Short mmCIF file of C-alpha atoms and ligand atoms in Angstrom, two decimals:
data_model
loop_
_atom_site.label_atom_id
_atom_site.label_comp_id
_atom_site.label_asym_id
_atom_site.label_seq_id
_atom_site.Cartn_x
_atom_site.Cartn_y
_atom_site.Cartn_z
CA UNK A 7 -19.57 -26.52 -33.09
CA UNK A 8 -17.08 -25.66 -35.86
CA UNK A 9 -14.05 -23.75 -34.64
CA UNK A 10 -14.00 -20.10 -35.59
CA UNK A 11 -10.81 -18.35 -36.56
CA UNK A 12 -10.24 -15.51 -34.17
CA UNK A 13 -8.72 -12.50 -35.91
CA UNK A 14 -5.68 -10.97 -34.21
CA UNK A 15 -7.30 -7.57 -34.42
CA UNK A 16 -10.36 -8.70 -32.44
CA UNK A 17 -8.12 -10.09 -29.71
CA UNK A 18 -5.92 -7.02 -29.66
CA UNK A 19 -8.86 -4.63 -29.44
CA UNK A 20 -10.76 -6.53 -26.74
CA UNK A 21 -7.71 -7.31 -24.57
CA UNK A 22 -6.59 -3.72 -24.83
CA UNK A 23 -9.99 -2.38 -23.79
CA UNK A 24 -10.31 -4.81 -20.86
CA UNK A 25 -6.77 -3.97 -19.74
CA UNK A 26 -7.54 -0.29 -19.44
CA UNK A 27 -11.03 -0.53 -17.95
CA UNK A 28 -10.83 -3.70 -15.88
CA UNK A 29 -14.53 -4.73 -15.59
CA UNK A 30 -16.83 -4.62 -18.59
CA UNK A 31 -20.14 -6.13 -19.67
CA UNK A 32 -20.59 -7.61 -23.14
CA UNK A 33 -22.53 -4.56 -24.31
CA UNK A 34 -19.85 -2.21 -22.94
CA UNK A 35 -17.24 -4.22 -24.85
CA UNK A 36 -19.32 -3.93 -28.01
CA UNK A 37 -19.66 -0.21 -27.57
CA UNK A 38 -16.01 0.41 -26.66
CA UNK A 39 -14.48 -1.69 -29.44
CA UNK A 40 -16.87 -1.01 -32.30
CA UNK A 41 -16.66 -4.71 -33.27
CA UNK A 42 -19.76 -6.61 -34.35
CA UNK A 43 -21.61 -8.89 -31.92
CA UNK A 44 -20.45 -12.15 -33.52
CA UNK A 45 -16.75 -11.16 -33.41
CA UNK A 46 -17.08 -10.14 -29.76
CA UNK A 47 -18.89 -13.37 -28.83
CA UNK A 48 -16.34 -15.60 -30.57
CA UNK A 49 -13.41 -13.73 -29.05
CA UNK A 50 -14.88 -13.71 -25.53
CA UNK A 51 -15.49 -17.46 -25.72
CA UNK A 52 -11.92 -18.00 -26.98
CA UNK A 53 -10.32 -16.04 -24.13
CA UNK A 54 -12.72 -17.46 -21.52
CA UNK A 55 -11.78 -21.01 -22.56
CA UNK A 56 -8.13 -20.13 -22.17
CA UNK A 57 -8.60 -18.74 -18.68
CA UNK A 58 -7.48 -15.32 -19.80
CA UNK A 59 -10.88 -13.84 -19.08
CA UNK A 60 -13.11 -14.44 -16.07
CA UNK A 61 -16.77 -13.84 -15.41
CA UNK A 62 -16.55 -11.82 -12.21
CA UNK A 63 -20.20 -11.08 -11.54
CA UNK A 64 -23.55 -9.96 -12.82
CA UNK A 65 -25.07 -6.55 -13.06
CA UNK A 66 -28.78 -5.80 -12.93
CA UNK A 67 -29.98 -3.58 -15.74
CA UNK A 68 -33.35 -2.00 -16.46
CA UNK A 69 -36.23 -4.46 -16.74
CA UNK A 70 -34.65 -6.75 -14.14
CA UNK A 71 -32.37 -8.40 -16.70
CA UNK A 72 -28.86 -9.38 -15.69
CA UNK A 73 -25.66 -8.79 -17.59
CA UNK A 74 -22.45 -10.72 -17.07
CA UNK A 75 -19.41 -8.68 -16.05
CA UNK A 76 -16.02 -9.76 -17.43
CA UNK A 77 -12.51 -9.03 -16.26
CA UNK A 78 -9.07 -10.19 -17.37
CA UNK A 79 -7.60 -12.87 -15.10
CA UNK A 80 -4.97 -10.92 -13.17
CA UNK A 81 -2.91 -14.11 -12.71
CA UNK A 82 -2.98 -15.17 -16.37
CA UNK A 83 0.59 -13.97 -16.81
CA UNK A 84 3.32 -11.90 -15.19
CA UNK A 85 5.75 -9.23 -16.27
CA UNK A 86 9.13 -8.18 -14.98
CA UNK A 87 9.58 -4.43 -14.74
CA UNK A 88 12.84 -2.57 -14.25
CA UNK A 89 13.27 1.14 -13.45
CA UNK A 90 16.79 2.45 -13.95
CA UNK A 91 16.13 6.07 -12.96
CA UNK A 92 16.76 7.62 -9.55
CA UNK A 93 19.19 6.95 -6.73
CA UNK A 94 17.92 3.37 -6.44
CA UNK A 95 17.28 1.02 -9.32
CA UNK A 96 14.02 -0.83 -8.86
CA UNK A 97 12.70 -4.20 -9.95
CA UNK A 98 9.19 -5.60 -9.80
CA UNK A 99 7.09 -8.54 -10.75
CA UNK A 100 3.68 -7.36 -11.88
CA UNK A 101 0.55 -9.34 -12.56
CA UNK A 102 -1.16 -9.48 -15.94
CA UNK A 103 -2.68 -6.01 -15.47
CA UNK A 104 0.49 -4.28 -14.35
CA UNK A 105 -0.20 -4.30 -10.57
CA UNK A 106 3.07 -4.62 -8.66
CA UNK A 107 3.16 -7.94 -6.76
CA UNK A 108 6.68 -7.81 -5.39
CA UNK A 109 9.59 -5.41 -5.57
CA UNK A 110 13.29 -5.26 -5.09
CA UNK A 111 15.58 -2.26 -5.06
CA UNK A 112 19.33 -1.75 -5.18
CA UNK A 113 20.99 1.51 -4.11
CA UNK A 114 23.31 3.17 -6.59
CA UNK A 115 26.68 4.00 -5.05
CA UNK A 116 27.32 7.75 -4.94
CA UNK A 117 29.11 8.67 -8.19
CA UNK A 118 29.89 4.99 -8.81
CA UNK A 119 29.00 3.37 -12.12
CA UNK A 120 26.24 0.77 -11.77
CA UNK A 121 27.73 -2.70 -11.55
CA UNK A 122 25.80 -4.77 -14.16
CA UNK A 123 25.77 -7.68 -11.69
CA UNK A 124 23.38 -5.64 -9.51
CA UNK A 125 21.02 -5.40 -12.46
CA UNK A 126 21.15 -9.13 -13.20
CA UNK A 127 20.83 -9.99 -9.51
CA UNK A 128 17.84 -7.67 -8.98
CA UNK A 129 15.92 -9.20 -11.89
CA UNK A 130 16.79 -12.67 -10.62
CA UNK A 131 15.44 -11.83 -7.17
CA UNK A 132 11.94 -10.90 -8.27
CA UNK A 133 11.44 -14.32 -9.89
CA UNK A 134 13.63 -16.42 -7.60
CA UNK A 135 10.94 -17.56 -5.17
CA UNK A 136 8.13 -17.93 -7.69
CA UNK A 137 6.43 -21.30 -7.84
CA UNK A 138 6.98 -23.13 -11.12
CA UNK A 139 3.38 -22.63 -12.28
CA UNK A 140 3.84 -18.88 -11.96
CA UNK A 141 7.38 -18.74 -13.23
CA UNK A 142 6.29 -20.39 -16.47
CA UNK A 143 3.79 -17.57 -16.95
CA UNK A 144 6.34 -14.77 -16.92
CA UNK A 145 5.65 -13.30 -20.34
CA UNK A 146 8.12 -10.49 -20.93
CA UNK A 147 10.36 -7.86 -19.40
CA UNK A 148 9.87 -4.09 -19.64
CA UNK A 149 12.68 -1.67 -18.84
CA UNK A 150 12.35 2.05 -18.18
CA UNK A 151 15.70 3.73 -18.82
CA UNK A 152 17.15 7.22 -18.36
CA UNK A 153 19.59 8.83 -20.80
CA UNK A 154 20.07 7.85 -24.40
CA UNK A 155 19.78 4.38 -25.95
CA UNK A 156 21.50 4.13 -29.33
CA UNK A 157 20.42 2.02 -32.30
CA UNK A 158 22.70 -0.80 -31.17
CA UNK A 159 21.04 -0.99 -27.76
CA UNK A 160 23.87 0.73 -25.87
CA UNK A 161 22.86 3.05 -23.04
CA UNK A 162 24.52 6.30 -22.05
CA UNK A 163 23.16 7.55 -18.71
CA UNK A 164 24.82 9.94 -16.27
CA UNK A 165 23.05 8.61 -13.15
CA UNK A 166 24.24 5.06 -13.91
CA UNK A 167 27.77 6.17 -14.84
CA UNK A 168 27.40 4.35 -18.17
CA UNK A 169 28.66 5.41 -21.57
CA UNK A 170 27.42 3.24 -24.46
CA UNK A 171 26.91 0.31 -22.10
CA UNK A 172 25.57 -2.73 -24.07
CA UNK A 173 22.36 -3.01 -22.04
CA UNK A 174 20.16 -4.73 -24.61
CA UNK A 175 22.75 -7.44 -25.42
CA UNK A 176 23.36 -8.11 -21.73
CA UNK A 177 19.65 -8.59 -20.94
CA UNK A 178 18.94 -10.64 -24.06
CA UNK A 179 21.88 -12.95 -23.43
CA UNK A 180 21.02 -13.44 -19.75
CA UNK A 181 17.23 -13.79 -19.71
CA UNK A 182 14.82 -15.78 -21.89
CA UNK A 183 11.92 -13.31 -22.06
CA UNK A 184 11.01 -10.88 -24.82
CA UNK A 185 12.47 -7.49 -23.93
CA UNK A 186 10.86 -4.06 -24.36
CA UNK A 187 12.49 -0.76 -23.43
CA UNK A 188 11.14 2.74 -23.06
CA UNK A 189 12.62 6.08 -22.05
CA UNK A 190 11.70 6.95 -18.46
CA UNK A 191 9.72 10.07 -19.29
CA UNK A 192 7.65 8.08 -21.80
CA UNK A 193 7.15 5.30 -19.22
CA UNK A 194 5.61 7.82 -16.82
CA UNK A 195 3.23 9.35 -19.28
CA UNK A 196 2.21 5.94 -20.68
CA UNK A 197 1.56 4.62 -17.16
CA UNK A 198 -0.72 7.60 -16.54
CA UNK A 199 -2.53 6.89 -19.82
CA UNK A 200 -3.10 3.24 -19.03
CA UNK A 201 -3.55 3.29 -15.25
CA UNK A 202 -3.71 6.83 -13.95
CA UNK A 203 -4.94 10.37 -14.37
CA UNK A 204 -4.39 10.62 -18.15
CA UNK A 205 -6.89 7.89 -19.06
CA UNK A 206 -9.28 9.36 -21.63
CA UNK A 207 -6.88 12.19 -22.52
CA UNK A 208 -4.85 12.45 -25.72
CA UNK A 209 -2.64 15.43 -24.81
CA UNK A 210 -0.94 15.33 -21.44
CA UNK A 211 2.17 16.53 -19.63
CA UNK A 212 3.79 14.56 -16.81
CA UNK A 213 6.24 16.59 -14.73
CA UNK A 214 8.55 14.45 -12.67
CA UNK A 215 10.55 16.25 -9.99
CA UNK A 216 12.90 14.21 -7.84
CA UNK A 217 16.71 13.84 -8.18
CA UNK A 218 16.29 15.32 -11.65
CA UNK A 219 13.43 17.10 -13.38
CA UNK A 220 11.89 16.11 -16.69
CA UNK A 221 8.70 16.31 -18.68
CA UNK A 222 6.88 13.36 -20.26
CA UNK A 223 4.84 14.61 -23.20
CA UNK A 224 1.82 12.93 -24.76
CA UNK A 225 0.69 14.44 -28.05
CA UNK A 226 -2.36 13.10 -29.85
CA UNK A 227 -2.28 9.88 -27.82
CA UNK A 228 1.42 9.13 -28.33
CA UNK A 229 4.59 10.07 -26.43
CA UNK A 230 6.47 12.82 -28.21
CA UNK A 231 9.72 11.27 -29.44
CA UNK A 232 11.63 14.14 -31.02
CA UNK A 233 14.60 13.57 -33.34
CA UNK A 234 16.58 11.51 -30.81
CA UNK A 235 13.82 10.40 -28.46
CA UNK A 236 15.08 12.96 -26.00
CA UNK A 237 12.45 15.69 -25.58
CA UNK A 238 11.19 17.09 -22.29
CA UNK A 239 14.61 17.99 -20.85
CA UNK A 240 13.23 20.98 -18.99
CA UNK A 241 15.46 20.43 -15.94
CA UNK A 242 18.14 22.53 -17.60
CA UNK A 243 15.96 25.41 -18.71
CA UNK A 244 17.57 28.61 -17.42
CA UNK A 245 14.43 29.39 -15.50
CA UNK A 246 16.04 32.09 -13.36
CA UNK A 247 18.78 33.83 -15.35
CA UNK A 248 19.97 35.93 -12.39
CA UNK A 249 20.20 32.96 -9.99
CA UNK A 250 23.58 31.64 -8.91
CA UNK A 251 22.42 28.14 -7.98
CA UNK A 252 24.96 25.84 -9.61
CA UNK A 253 23.57 22.89 -11.58
CA UNK A 254 25.18 19.48 -12.19
CA UNK A 255 25.41 20.46 -15.86
CA UNK A 256 27.86 23.26 -14.92
CA UNK A 257 25.45 26.16 -15.58
CA UNK A 258 23.68 28.41 -13.11
CA UNK A 259 19.96 29.08 -12.71
CA UNK A 260 18.66 25.78 -14.16
CA UNK A 261 15.23 24.61 -12.97
CA UNK A 262 16.87 21.48 -11.55
CA UNK A 263 19.36 23.55 -9.52
CA UNK A 264 16.43 25.20 -7.73
CA UNK A 265 13.61 22.66 -7.60
CA UNK A 266 15.08 19.13 -7.63
CA UNK A 267 14.94 17.27 -4.32
CA UNK A 268 18.70 17.37 -3.53
CA UNK A 269 18.75 21.09 -4.34
CA UNK A 270 15.78 21.78 -2.06
CA UNK A 271 17.76 20.12 0.75
CA UNK A 272 20.90 22.05 -0.23
CA UNK A 273 19.11 25.42 -0.13
CA UNK A 274 17.58 24.60 3.23
CA UNK A 275 21.01 23.82 4.70
CA UNK A 276 22.62 26.91 3.18
CA UNK A 277 19.90 29.27 4.37
CA UNK A 278 20.04 27.72 7.82
CA UNK A 279 23.75 28.46 7.93
CA UNK A 280 24.58 24.80 8.41
CA UNK A 281 27.33 22.99 6.54
CA UNK A 282 25.90 20.82 3.74
CA UNK A 283 27.46 17.73 5.25
CA UNK A 284 26.12 18.31 8.77
CA UNK A 285 22.83 16.43 9.11
CA UNK A 286 23.66 13.49 6.92
CA UNK A 287 20.52 11.78 5.72
CA UNK A 288 18.28 14.88 5.68
CA UNK A 289 15.77 14.15 2.95
CA UNK A 290 13.41 16.29 0.96
CA UNK A 291 10.48 14.75 2.87
CA UNK A 292 12.04 16.20 6.06
CA UNK A 293 11.93 19.66 4.48
CA UNK A 294 8.25 19.09 3.58
CA UNK A 295 7.57 18.19 7.20
CA UNK A 296 9.41 21.27 8.50
CA UNK A 297 7.30 23.44 6.18
CA UNK A 298 4.15 21.87 7.64
CA UNK A 299 5.44 22.90 11.07
CA UNK A 300 5.76 26.49 9.78
CA UNK A 301 9.58 26.51 9.61
CA UNK A 302 10.08 29.80 7.69
CA UNK A 303 13.23 28.64 5.89
CA UNK A 304 11.62 25.42 4.67
CA UNK A 305 8.56 27.36 3.53
CA UNK A 306 10.68 29.91 1.65
CA UNK A 307 12.76 27.24 -0.12
CA UNK A 308 9.65 25.31 -1.18
CA UNK A 309 7.86 28.49 -2.25
CA UNK A 310 10.78 29.28 -4.55
CA UNK A 311 10.91 25.71 -5.94
CA UNK A 312 7.14 25.67 -6.52
CA UNK A 313 7.19 29.07 -8.27
CA UNK A 314 9.96 27.91 -10.63
CA UNK A 315 8.15 24.64 -11.41
CA UNK A 316 4.97 26.61 -12.12
CA UNK A 317 6.83 29.04 -14.37
CA UNK A 318 8.41 26.18 -16.34
CA UNK A 319 5.03 24.47 -16.69
CA UNK A 320 3.43 27.68 -17.92
CA UNK A 321 5.96 27.73 -20.79
CA UNK A 322 5.34 24.06 -21.56
CA UNK A 323 1.56 24.60 -21.52
CA UNK A 324 1.95 27.51 -23.92
CA UNK A 325 3.95 25.37 -26.36
CA UNK A 326 2.14 22.04 -26.11
CA UNK A 327 -1.50 22.91 -25.31
CA UNK A 328 -2.25 19.88 -23.07
CA UNK A 329 -5.61 18.86 -21.63
CA UNK A 330 -4.06 17.68 -18.36
CA UNK A 331 -0.84 18.29 -16.40
CA UNK A 332 0.17 15.58 -13.91
CA UNK A 333 2.79 16.16 -11.22
CA UNK A 334 4.89 13.20 -10.07
CA UNK A 335 8.07 12.24 -8.25
CA UNK A 336 8.79 13.51 -4.73
CA UNK A 337 6.11 16.18 -5.17
CA UNK A 338 3.45 13.55 -4.50
CA UNK A 339 4.25 13.63 -0.80
CA UNK A 340 3.99 17.45 -0.66
CA UNK A 341 0.79 18.01 -2.58
CA UNK A 342 -0.60 20.16 0.26
CA UNK A 343 2.39 22.52 0.17
CA UNK A 344 3.54 22.60 -3.46
CA UNK A 345 0.40 22.14 -5.56
CA UNK A 346 -1.25 25.46 -4.54
CA UNK A 347 1.98 27.38 -5.29
CA UNK A 348 2.54 25.65 -8.64
CA UNK A 349 -1.09 26.14 -9.64
CA UNK A 350 -1.00 29.82 -8.66
CA UNK A 351 2.20 30.44 -10.63
CA UNK A 352 0.82 28.67 -13.70
CA UNK A 353 -2.32 30.81 -13.52
CA UNK A 354 -0.28 34.02 -13.17
CA UNK A 355 2.05 33.21 -16.05
CA UNK A 356 -0.12 31.52 -18.66
CA UNK A 357 -2.36 33.13 -21.23
CA UNK A 358 -5.91 32.43 -19.94
CA UNK A 359 -6.96 30.99 -23.30
CA UNK A 360 -4.09 28.44 -23.22
CA UNK A 361 -5.11 27.40 -19.73
CA UNK A 362 -8.83 27.07 -20.34
CA UNK A 363 -10.00 23.59 -19.34
CA UNK A 364 -6.50 22.36 -18.42
CA UNK A 365 -6.63 20.01 -15.42
CA UNK A 366 -3.67 20.17 -13.02
CA UNK A 367 -3.33 17.23 -10.67
CA UNK A 368 -0.93 15.00 -8.75
CA UNK A 369 -0.15 11.44 -9.83
CA UNK A 370 -1.88 8.67 -7.89
CA UNK A 371 0.57 6.00 -9.08
CA UNK A 372 3.25 6.87 -6.53
CA UNK A 373 6.83 5.72 -6.90
CA UNK A 374 5.69 2.71 -8.96
CA UNK A 375 4.83 4.89 -11.92
CA UNK A 376 7.79 3.85 -14.10
CA UNK A 377 7.51 0.18 -13.08
CA UNK A 378 3.85 0.17 -14.08
CA UNK A 379 4.72 1.96 -17.30
CA UNK A 380 7.43 -0.60 -18.15
CA UNK A 381 5.16 -3.60 -17.44
CA UNK A 382 2.27 -2.09 -19.40
CA UNK A 383 4.56 -1.33 -22.29
CA UNK A 384 5.58 -5.01 -22.42
CA UNK A 385 1.90 -6.07 -22.43
CA UNK A 386 0.92 -3.59 -25.14
CA UNK A 387 3.91 -4.42 -27.34
CA UNK A 388 3.14 -8.15 -27.08
CA UNK A 389 -0.36 -7.51 -28.41
CA UNK A 390 1.11 -5.87 -31.49
CA UNK A 391 3.25 -8.89 -32.48
CA UNK A 392 1.10 -11.77 -33.87
CA UNK A 393 3.36 -14.50 -32.44
CA UNK A 394 3.60 -12.89 -29.01
CA UNK A 395 -0.13 -12.15 -29.02
CA UNK A 396 -0.82 -15.89 -29.29
CA UNK A 397 1.74 -16.50 -26.54
CA UNK A 398 -0.24 -14.14 -24.30
CA UNK A 399 -3.42 -16.08 -25.12
CA UNK A 400 -1.77 -19.39 -24.26
CA UNK A 401 -0.21 -18.13 -21.04
CA UNK A 402 -2.99 -19.11 -18.64
CA UNK A 403 -3.25 -22.70 -19.95
CA UNK A 404 -3.35 -25.47 -18.85
CA UNK A 405 -4.42 -24.64 -15.29
CA UNK A 406 -6.18 -21.38 -15.90
CA UNK A 407 -7.93 -19.83 -12.96
CA UNK A 408 -6.24 -22.03 -10.37
CA UNK A 409 -4.31 -19.14 -8.92
CA UNK A 410 -7.45 -17.34 -7.89
CA UNK A 411 -7.55 -19.58 -4.84
CA UNK A 412 -3.82 -19.97 -4.40
CA UNK A 413 -1.93 -18.91 -1.32
CA UNK A 414 -0.98 -15.25 -1.12
CA UNK A 415 2.02 -14.30 -3.19
CA UNK A 416 5.30 -15.19 -1.55
CA UNK A 417 7.87 -12.70 -2.67
CA UNK A 418 11.59 -12.55 -2.93
CA UNK A 419 11.44 -8.79 -2.72
CA UNK A 420 11.44 -6.29 0.07
CA UNK A 421 8.95 -3.52 0.60
CA UNK A 422 10.31 -0.26 -0.70
CA UNK A 423 10.40 2.29 2.05
CA UNK A 424 8.73 5.65 1.57
CA UNK A 425 11.22 8.29 0.68
ZN1 LIG B 514 21.55 22.38 -15.64
#
């Protein structure tokens, strides 16, 4: 049979659709991509022959006929994902579809600048114990960063203690893989689009509340970038002008000073009349647990935090008119306590018309959200570049499919404890 030239756009469209929806029949692929039957057939054969696509089963349809079900080969390639936000920096190796296969994390020293060697070492650890056949299939690296990355690839980020640190040069000089970077708030909202609650939505808000508070914003299917790729900084909204809670930014009454995890702990200690330093290691999850046991101080502190988060979200909903609002960060382990308060405050403060049909939910992606966003970004960006697209298609050769029966993944990483 004569070889058929496979257009990049066919590959891009079909891989992208299979990535998001996992298992599809040929007719579902036809319907989802809008491509003609011949293009789909040629492309499916091309990716099947390369081990990128697998037939994973058959589905009975009306009339007793059977349809083949296809899925991308999860082991066709791997991505390295790095998350530079939070009090730990996190590293992961993900499979082809962005599922985390092993992790590593490094604590940031309190008010100490991040030593770049920790970054290099952490990335090295997630690939260190990989067998050669898998190591050769590492396709790219995705990095989710906080702060501001300038046009020369230098990062300024308060939590890392870096000012114009040459991050991009360091990573490009040290590692051989194509490198893709995305701001952390975008990583969250993109991960939700590709793997989580925002699939099938084009306008979404992702509130992340942990050490800091920020808003990832999806408008018309794309993250809102703003003039300097720095929108969504709602943590420093003066949400309670009369409040005296002091924020890291030097002002009083910021949302972050009331509702971030360290400030929830701080308020609990202050209201209990205990010195802030007394029970070292008290975490926000401990306060959640105390609230569940009806501790009145814990309940009051969380009520206040939830009300302020709801008020801030009501403003954001009024401005941005989303279809869905997703809550992430430490909130995910206090859905039972915080979600009803936040929802109630949003309903009290938002014009009913603005709120009509808006879904409010908690992220199901857990603490991996930025890692999954970074890995997915690397996959999606590779599809857009013709040379890298062909590299993706060649990744599973020459022993495609072998890994399906391989021993379970041995990892160089450690499980990340629940915080
Ligand atoms: Zn502030």
